[in-house]
mmCIF file of C-alpha atoms in Angstrom:
data_model
loop_
_atom_site.group_PDB
_atom_site.id
_atom_site.type_symbol
_atom_site.label_atom_id
_atom_site.label_comp_id
_atom_site.label_asym_id
_atom_site.label_seq_id
_atom_site.Cartn_x
_atom_site.Cartn_y
_atom_site.Cartn_z
ATOM 1 C CA MET H 88 0.000 0.000 0.000
ATOM 2 C CA HIS H 89 1.036 3.658 0.182
ATOM 3 C CA ILE H 90 3.822 4.795 2.495
ATOM 4 C CA MET H 91 2.464 6.665 5.493
ATOM 5 C CA LEU H 92 4.605 9.270 7.267
ATOM 6 C CA VAL H 93 3.528 10.405 10.733
ATOM 7 C CA GLU H 94 5.244 12.886 13.054
ATOM 8 C CA LEU H 95 4.561 12.221 16.745
ATOM 9 C CA ASP H 96 6.076 14.309 19.480
ATOM 10 C CA ALA H 97 6.372 12.742 22.940
ATOM 11 C CA CYS H 98 2.828 11.338 22.966
ATOM 12 C CA GLU H 99 1.108 8.053 23.762
ATOM 13 C CA VAL H 100 -0.998 6.295 21.151
ATOM 14 C CA PHE H 101 -3.480 3.422 21.307
ATOM 15 C CA LEU H 102 -3.494 1.367 18.104
ATOM 16 C CA PRO H 103 -6.229 -1.176 17.312
ATOM 17 C CA ALA H 104 -5.733 -4.748 16.146
ATOM 18 C CA THR H 105 -5.016 -5.072 12.437
ATOM 19 C CA LEU H 106 -4.788 -7.776 9.784
ATOM 20 C CA CYS H 107 -2.134 -5.910 7.819
ATOM 21 C CA PRO H 108 1.494 -6.948 8.218
ATOM 22 C CA SER H 109 3.598 -3.817 7.856
ATOM 23 C CA ILE H 110 7.138 -2.534 7.562
ATOM 24 C CA MET H 111 7.807 0.111 10.211
ATOM 25 C CA LEU H 112 10.708 2.579 10.269
ATOM 26 C CA PHE H 113 11.675 5.375 12.615
ATOM 27 C CA ALA H 114 13.483 7.972 10.531
ATOM 28 C CA ARG H 115 13.794 10.043 13.725
ATOM 29 C CA GLY H 116 13.139 9.279 17.372
ATOM 30 C CA GLY H 117 11.637 5.960 18.400
ATOM 31 C CA ALA H 118 8.952 4.247 20.442
ATOM 32 C CA THR H 119 8.385 2.250 23.594
ATOM 33 C CA VAL H 120 5.678 -0.423 23.655
ATOM 34 C CA ILE H 121 3.746 -0.669 26.933
ATOM 35 C CA GLY H 122 2.250 -4.055 27.797
ATOM 36 C CA ALA H 123 -1.037 -4.762 29.532
ATOM 37 C CA ASP H 124 0.987 -5.476 32.699
ATOM 38 C CA GLN H 125 2.735 -2.076 32.274
ATOM 39 C CA SER H 126 5.991 -3.726 31.254
ATOM 40 C CA GLU H 127 7.922 -1.773 28.623
ATOM 41 C CA PHE H 128 10.309 -2.519 25.793
ATOM 42 C CA VAL H 129 11.917 -0.275 23.214
ATOM 43 C CA ALA H 130 10.845 -1.009 19.642
ATOM 44 C CA GLU H 131 13.437 -1.707 16.967
ATOM 45 C CA ARG H 132 14.223 1.186 14.667
ATOM 46 C CA PHE H 133 13.320 -0.787 11.511
ATOM 47 C CA PHE H 134 11.136 -3.883 11.673
ATOM 48 C CA LEU H 135 8.447 -6.055 10.108
ATOM 49 C CA ARG H 136 5.274 -6.243 12.172
ATOM 50 C CA GLY H 137 2.843 -9.119 11.738
ATOM 51 C CA PRO H 138 -0.937 -9.080 12.097
ATOM 52 C CA PHE H 139 -2.041 -8.372 15.677
ATOM 53 C CA MET H 140 -5.352 -9.385 17.203
ATOM 54 C CA GLU H 141 -4.743 -7.203 20.269
ATOM 55 C CA PRO H 142 -4.491 -3.418 20.625
ATOM 56 C CA ALA H 143 -1.105 -1.790 21.202
ATOM 57 C CA HIS H 144 -0.176 0.996 23.625
ATOM 58 C CA VAL H 145 2.841 2.933 22.334
ATOM 59 C CA ARG H 146 4.758 5.927 23.703
ATOM 60 C CA TYR H 147 6.721 7.944 21.152
ATOM 61 C CA ALA H 148 9.929 9.847 21.876
ATOM 62 C CA PRO H 149 10.127 13.619 21.242
ATOM 63 C CA GLY H 150 10.548 14.521 17.574
ATOM 64 C CA THR H 151 9.633 11.078 16.254
ATOM 65 C CA MET H 152 9.084 10.619 12.521
ATOM 66 C CA SER H 153 7.574 7.243 11.697
ATOM 67 C CA LEU H 154 7.192 5.676 8.249
ATOM 68 C CA SER H 155 5.159 2.578 7.533
ATOM 69 C CA VAL H 156 3.830 0.593 4.611
ATOM 70 C CA CYS H 157 1.257 -2.190 4.855
ATOM 71 C CA PHE H 158 1.110 -5.337 2.730
ATOM 72 C CA ARG H 159 -2.061 -6.298 0.933
ATOM 73 C CA PRO H 160 -3.311 -9.790 1.844
ATOM 74 C CA GLY H 161 -1.195 -12.457 0.202
ATOM 75 C CA MET H 162 1.683 -10.146 -0.718
ATOM 76 C CA LEU H 163 4.097 -10.783 2.156
ATOM 77 C CA GLN H 164 4.934 -14.325 1.025
ATOM 78 C CA GLN H 165 5.676 -13.066 -2.481
ATOM 79 C CA ALA H 166 7.510 -9.910 -1.436
ATOM 80 C CA MET H 167 9.747 -11.372 1.264
ATOM 81 C CA GLY H 168 9.291 -15.150 1.224
ATOM 82 C CA ILE H 169 7.706 -15.040 4.687
ATOM 83 C CA ASN H 170 4.542 -16.897 5.696
ATOM 84 C CA VAL H 171 2.430 -14.247 7.400
ATOM 85 C CA ALA H 172 1.100 -16.789 9.925
ATOM 86 C CA SER H 173 4.669 -17.264 11.200
ATOM 87 C CA ILE H 174 4.900 -13.628 12.336
ATOM 88 C CA ALA H 175 1.338 -13.095 13.601
ATOM 89 C CA GLY H 176 1.512 -11.288 16.935
ATOM 90 C CA SER H 177 5.229 -10.552 16.645
ATOM 91 C CA ALA H 178 7.789 -8.202 15.109
ATOM 92 C CA LEU H 179 11.157 -8.977 13.494
ATOM 93 C CA PRO H 180 14.149 -6.648 12.986
ATOM 94 C CA PHE H 181 14.422 -5.825 9.298
ATOM 95 C CA GLN H 182 18.161 -6.455 9.190
ATOM 96 C CA ASP H 183 17.404 -10.104 10.066
ATOM 97 C CA LEU H 184 15.208 -10.417 6.967
ATOM 98 C CA VAL H 185 17.326 -8.846 4.212
ATOM 99 C CA CYS H 186 21.048 -8.232 3.763
ATOM 100 C CA PRO H 187 22.232 -6.592 7.036
ATOM 101 C CA GLU H 188 24.931 -4.576 5.252
ATOM 102 C CA ARG H 189 22.449 -3.253 2.704
ATOM 103 C CA THR H 190 20.018 -2.317 5.458
ATOM 104 C CA GLN H 191 22.726 -0.571 7.473
ATOM 105 C CA ASN H 192 23.848 1.430 4.428
ATOM 106 C CA PHE H 193 20.246 2.512 3.861
ATOM 107 C CA LEU H 194 19.838 3.667 7.473
ATOM 108 C CA GLN H 195 23.120 5.552 7.390
ATOM 109 C CA GLY H 196 22.020 7.321 4.205
ATOM 110 C CA LEU H 197 18.660 8.105 5.781
ATOM 111 C CA ASP H 198 20.363 9.841 8.710
ATOM 112 C CA LYS H 199 21.894 12.347 6.295
ATOM 113 C CA VAL H 200 18.513 13.450 4.909
ATOM 114 C CA GLU H 201 16.321 16.084 6.574
ATOM 115 C CA ASP H 202 13.473 16.723 4.129
ATOM 116 C CA GLY H 203 10.377 14.560 4.694
ATOM 117 C CA LYS H 204 9.702 13.959 0.997
ATOM 118 C CA ALA H 205 13.310 12.965 0.398
ATOM 119 C CA ILE H 206 13.075 10.526 3.318
ATOM 120 C CA VAL H 207 9.937 8.931 1.825
ATOM 121 C CA ASP H 208 11.590 8.715 -1.594
ATOM 122 C CA LEU H 209 14.661 7.022 -0.122
ATOM 123 C CA PHE H 210 12.489 4.568 1.835
ATOM 124 C CA GLN H 211 10.406 3.764 -1.239
ATOM 125 C CA GLN H 212 13.444 3.148 -3.417
ATOM 126 C CA PHE H 213 14.984 0.845 -0.822
ATOM 127 C CA LEU H 214 11.771 -1.226 -0.667
ATOM 128 C CA LEU H 215 11.516 -1.386 -4.455
ATOM 129 C CA ASP H 216 15.080 -2.698 -4.519
ATOM 130 C CA VAL H 217 14.684 -5.418 -1.874
ATOM 131 C CA LEU H 218 11.061 -6.586 -2.269
ATOM 132 C CA ASP H 219 9.361 -8.558 -5.026
ATOM 133 C CA HIS H 220 6.476 -6.211 -5.837
ATOM 134 C CA LYS H 221 5.261 -7.552 -9.207
ATOM 135 C CA PRO H 222 1.428 -7.949 -9.338
ATOM 136 C CA ARG H 223 0.245 -11.552 -9.021
ATOM 137 C CA SER H 224 -3.115 -13.129 -8.296
ATOM 138 C CA SER H 225 -3.876 -14.728 -4.927
ATOM 139 C CA ILE H 226 -6.823 -15.609 -2.758
ATOM 140 C CA GLY H 227 -5.906 -12.529 -0.736
ATOM 141 C CA ALA H 228 -6.608 -10.399 -3.797
ATOM 142 C CA ALA H 229 -9.856 -12.306 -4.322
ATOM 143 C CA PHE H 230 -10.894 -11.458 -0.768
ATOM 144 C CA LEU H 231 -10.227 -7.793 -1.508
ATOM 145 C CA ALA H 232 -12.602 -7.977 -4.443
ATOM 146 C CA ALA H 233 -15.257 -9.943 -2.528
ATOM 147 C CA HIS H 234 -15.030 -8.358 0.925
ATOM 148 C CA LYS H 235 -18.831 -7.966 1.206
ATOM 149 C CA LYS H 236 -19.223 -11.752 0.966
ATOM 150 C CA ILE H 237 -16.880 -12.449 3.841
ATOM 151 C CA PHE H 238 -19.740 -13.097 6.277
ATOM 152 C CA PHE H 239 -21.302 -15.807 4.112
ATOM 153 C CA PRO H 240 -21.589 -19.175 5.888
ATOM 154 C CA LEU H 241 -18.404 -21.187 5.443
ATOM 155 C CA LEU H 242 -20.017 -23.600 2.969
ATOM 156 C CA GLU H 243 -21.306 -20.765 0.758
ATOM 157 C CA LEU H 244 -17.979 -18.950 0.966
ATOM 158 C CA SER H 245 -16.012 -22.048 -0.050
ATOM 159 C CA GLU H 246 -18.408 -22.650 -2.951
ATOM 160 C CA TYR H 247 -17.969 -19.034 -4.062
ATOM 161 C CA PHE H 248 -14.174 -19.482 -4.224
ATOM 162 C CA GLY H 249 -14.488 -22.979 -5.692
ATOM 163 C CA ILE H 250 -12.437 -24.765 -3.028
ATOM 164 C CA GLY H 251 -13.196 -27.013 -0.047
ATOM 165 C CA GLN H 252 -13.935 -25.611 3.403
ATOM 166 C CA ARG H 253 -10.708 -26.848 4.992
ATOM 167 C CA GLN H 254 -8.670 -25.601 2.068
ATOM 168 C CA LEU H 255 -10.371 -22.216 2.300
ATOM 169 C CA GLU H 256 -9.576 -21.925 6.016
ATOM 170 C CA ARG H 257 -5.974 -22.993 5.403
ATOM 171 C CA ARG H 258 -5.507 -20.474 2.583
ATOM 172 C CA VAL H 259 -7.091 -17.693 4.627
ATOM 173 C CA ARG H 260 -4.546 -18.355 7.352
ATOM 174 C CA GLU H 261 -1.709 -18.426 4.806
ATOM 175 C CA ASN H 262 -2.779 -15.050 3.377
ATOM 176 C CA PHE H 263 -3.895 -13.230 6.514
ATOM 177 C CA GLY H 264 -1.955 -14.974 9.271
ATOM 178 C CA VAL H 265 -5.107 -15.535 11.347
ATOM 179 C CA THR H 266 -8.227 -17.668 11.171
ATOM 180 C CA LEU H 267 -11.299 -16.836 9.099
ATOM 181 C CA ARG H 268 -13.105 -16.084 12.360
ATOM 182 C CA ASP H 269 -10.525 -13.409 13.235
ATOM 183 C CA VAL H 270 -10.610 -11.967 9.706
ATOM 184 C CA ARG H 271 -14.358 -11.560 10.156
ATOM 185 C CA ARG H 272 -13.879 -9.938 13.559
ATOM 186 C CA ILE H 273 -11.556 -7.263 12.159
ATOM 187 C CA VAL H 274 -13.766 -6.608 9.129
ATOM 188 C CA ARG H 275 -16.890 -6.326 11.302
ATOM 189 C CA PHE H 276 -14.996 -3.884 13.527
ATOM 190 C CA GLY H 277 -14.078 -1.886 10.429
ATOM 191 C CA PHE H 278 -17.634 -1.858 9.131
ATOM 192 C CA SER H 279 -18.962 -0.535 12.434
ATOM 193 C CA LEU H 280 -16.338 2.143 13.112
ATOM 194 C CA PRO H 281 -17.557 4.771 10.585
ATOM 195 C CA HIS H 282 -21.020 4.545 12.144
ATOM 196 C CA ILE H 283 -19.674 4.827 15.681
ATOM 197 C CA ILE H 284 -17.671 7.981 14.991
ATOM 198 C CA ARG H 285 -20.352 9.878 13.059
ATOM 199 C CA PRO H 286 -20.995 13.222 14.822
ATOM 200 C CA ASP H 287 -24.785 12.714 14.942
ATOM 201 C CA VAL H 288 -24.687 9.307 16.658
ATOM 202 C CA ALA H 289 -26.342 9.106 20.095
ATOM 203 C CA TRP H 290 -25.957 6.494 22.825
ATOM 204 C CA GLY H 291 -29.284 4.929 21.862
ATOM 205 C CA ASP H 292 -28.056 4.320 18.310
ATOM 206 C CA LEU H 293 -25.392 1.803 19.367
ATOM 207 C CA THR H 294 -27.809 -1.144 19.481
ATOM 208 C CA GLN H 295 -28.948 -0.499 15.914
ATOM 209 C CA ILE H 296 -25.355 -0.036 14.721
ATOM 210 C CA ALA H 297 -24.419 -3.364 16.312
ATOM 211 C CA GLN H 298 -27.263 -5.134 14.535
ATOM 212 C CA ASP H 299 -26.600 -3.436 11.193
ATOM 213 C CA THR H 300 -22.900 -4.303 11.150
ATOM 214 C CA GLY H 301 -23.070 -7.995 12.057
ATOM 215 C CA TYR H 302 -22.845 -8.139 15.851
ATOM 216 C CA TYR H 303 -25.301 -10.275 17.801
ATOM 217 C CA ASP H 304 -26.179 -7.347 20.046
ATOM 218 C CA GLN H 305 -24.670 -4.267 21.689
ATOM 219 C CA ALA H 306 -22.987 -6.352 24.397
ATOM 220 C CA HIS H 307 -21.214 -8.384 21.696
ATOM 221 C CA MET H 308 -20.001 -5.187 20.022
ATOM 222 C CA HIS H 309 -18.835 -3.842 23.395
ATOM 223 C CA ARG H 310 -16.736 -6.980 24.070
ATOM 224 C CA GLU H 311 -15.211 -6.983 20.592
ATOM 225 C CA TYR H 312 -14.218 -3.315 20.814
ATOM 226 C CA VAL H 313 -12.527 -3.877 24.175
ATOM 227 C CA GLU H 314 -10.610 -6.853 22.755
ATOM 228 C CA LEU H 315 -9.639 -5.215 19.445
ATOM 229 C CA ALA H 316 -9.338 -1.520 20.326
ATOM 230 C CA GLY H 317 -8.817 -1.686 24.092
ATOM 231 C CA ILE H 318 -11.804 0.571 24.755
ATOM 232 C CA PRO H 319 -15.638 0.291 24.542
ATOM 233 C CA PRO H 320 -17.358 1.883 21.515
ATOM 234 C CA ALA H 321 -19.003 4.709 23.468
ATOM 235 C CA GLN H 322 -15.696 5.766 25.060
ATOM 236 C CA LEU H 323 -13.858 5.417 21.760
ATOM 237 C CA ARG H 324 -16.420 7.709 20.176
ATOM 238 C CA GLN H 325 -15.784 10.308 22.905
ATOM 239 C CA LYS H 326 -12.014 10.124 22.376
ATOM 240 C CA ILE H 327 -12.357 10.556 18.628
ATOM 241 C CA SER H 328 -14.884 13.393 18.924
ATOM 242 C CA ALA H 329 -12.483 15.218 21.233
ATOM 243 C CA ARG H 330 -9.713 14.605 18.676
ATOM 244 C CA ASP H 331 -7.593 12.928 21.331
ATOM 245 C CA PRO H 332 -4.136 12.564 19.692
ATOM 246 C CA ALA H 333 -3.785 9.113 21.224
ATOM 247 C CA TYR H 334 -6.485 7.942 18.782
ATOM 248 C CA TRP H 335 -5.262 9.704 15.645
ATOM 249 C CA ILE H 336 -5.409 6.538 13.531
ATOM 250 C CA TYR H 337 -9.224 6.646 13.557
ATOM 251 C CA LEU H 338 -9.125 10.070 11.904
ATOM 252 C CA MET H 339 -7.245 8.887 8.824
ATOM 253 C CA PRO H 340 -8.723 9.637 5.369
ATOM 254 C CA ASP H 341 -11.499 7.192 4.432
ATOM 255 C CA ASP H 342 -9.540 5.385 1.702
ATOM 256 C CA ASP H 343 -6.560 4.620 3.956
ATOM 257 C CA PHE H 344 -8.815 3.709 6.858
ATOM 258 C CA ASN H 345 -10.798 1.246 4.722
ATOM 259 C CA LYS H 346 -7.654 -0.510 3.560
ATOM 260 C CA LEU H 347 -6.589 -1.124 7.148
ATOM 261 C CA PHE H 348 -9.872 -2.680 8.299
ATOM 262 C CA LEU H 349 -12.154 -3.570 5.403
ATOM 263 C CA LEU H 350 -9.730 -5.196 2.939
ATOM 264 C CA ILE H 351 -10.953 -2.880 0.187
ATOM 265 C CA ASP H 352 -8.528 -2.480 -2.699
#
């Protein structure tokens, strides 16, 4: 997908679960990840992050400039020869995945550049040089095209793709790194979010939103939001309405937001 550059200055951010494996780079500054038990560890400067089914609490250093690029479903295996399921819930230093000397030379060159556009250009060229980015078909791409059918019963979904149910579940895991059930959870979360953050939504509307976007009821939506975003829908709505910088990711442009949660190409 597109490279995203974000400047974050000594702030804490709460990131939701995501299906998208991504390459993350700190051109400046860095980040500390804070666990649910309040333990802390410093993130690598340059790393590959797998799909995560849990929210992340991150504290950024002063003057941090972060660059990231997400992989479309099915592309990680082609681009880097890595099975996405093998890195689900984890992160790997980038120098362990490609030539360490080449990576180090890139980072040293990056440190000599100040302009944001020049930094993005350098990052993009490095990725074009080290990744296999030629378009190819995959079931991940097919899911992008058929995202509205993702909630079909398993039998109907397997018939739509013309493969058996077990094969479908196996190929979903190969392309997304998680089970079909978890793919559906993230997509349902993504479908509901635009409704939750609309400025005219009232507390009484949450039950209808839950029903309209595939949850059993409001309690089900509440549980899923806590598990995937770390916060109930009503409180998340308040944070976003107040433009709390810790929840900036929910204020992304619609196209970028959809690609993170709805698998729309």
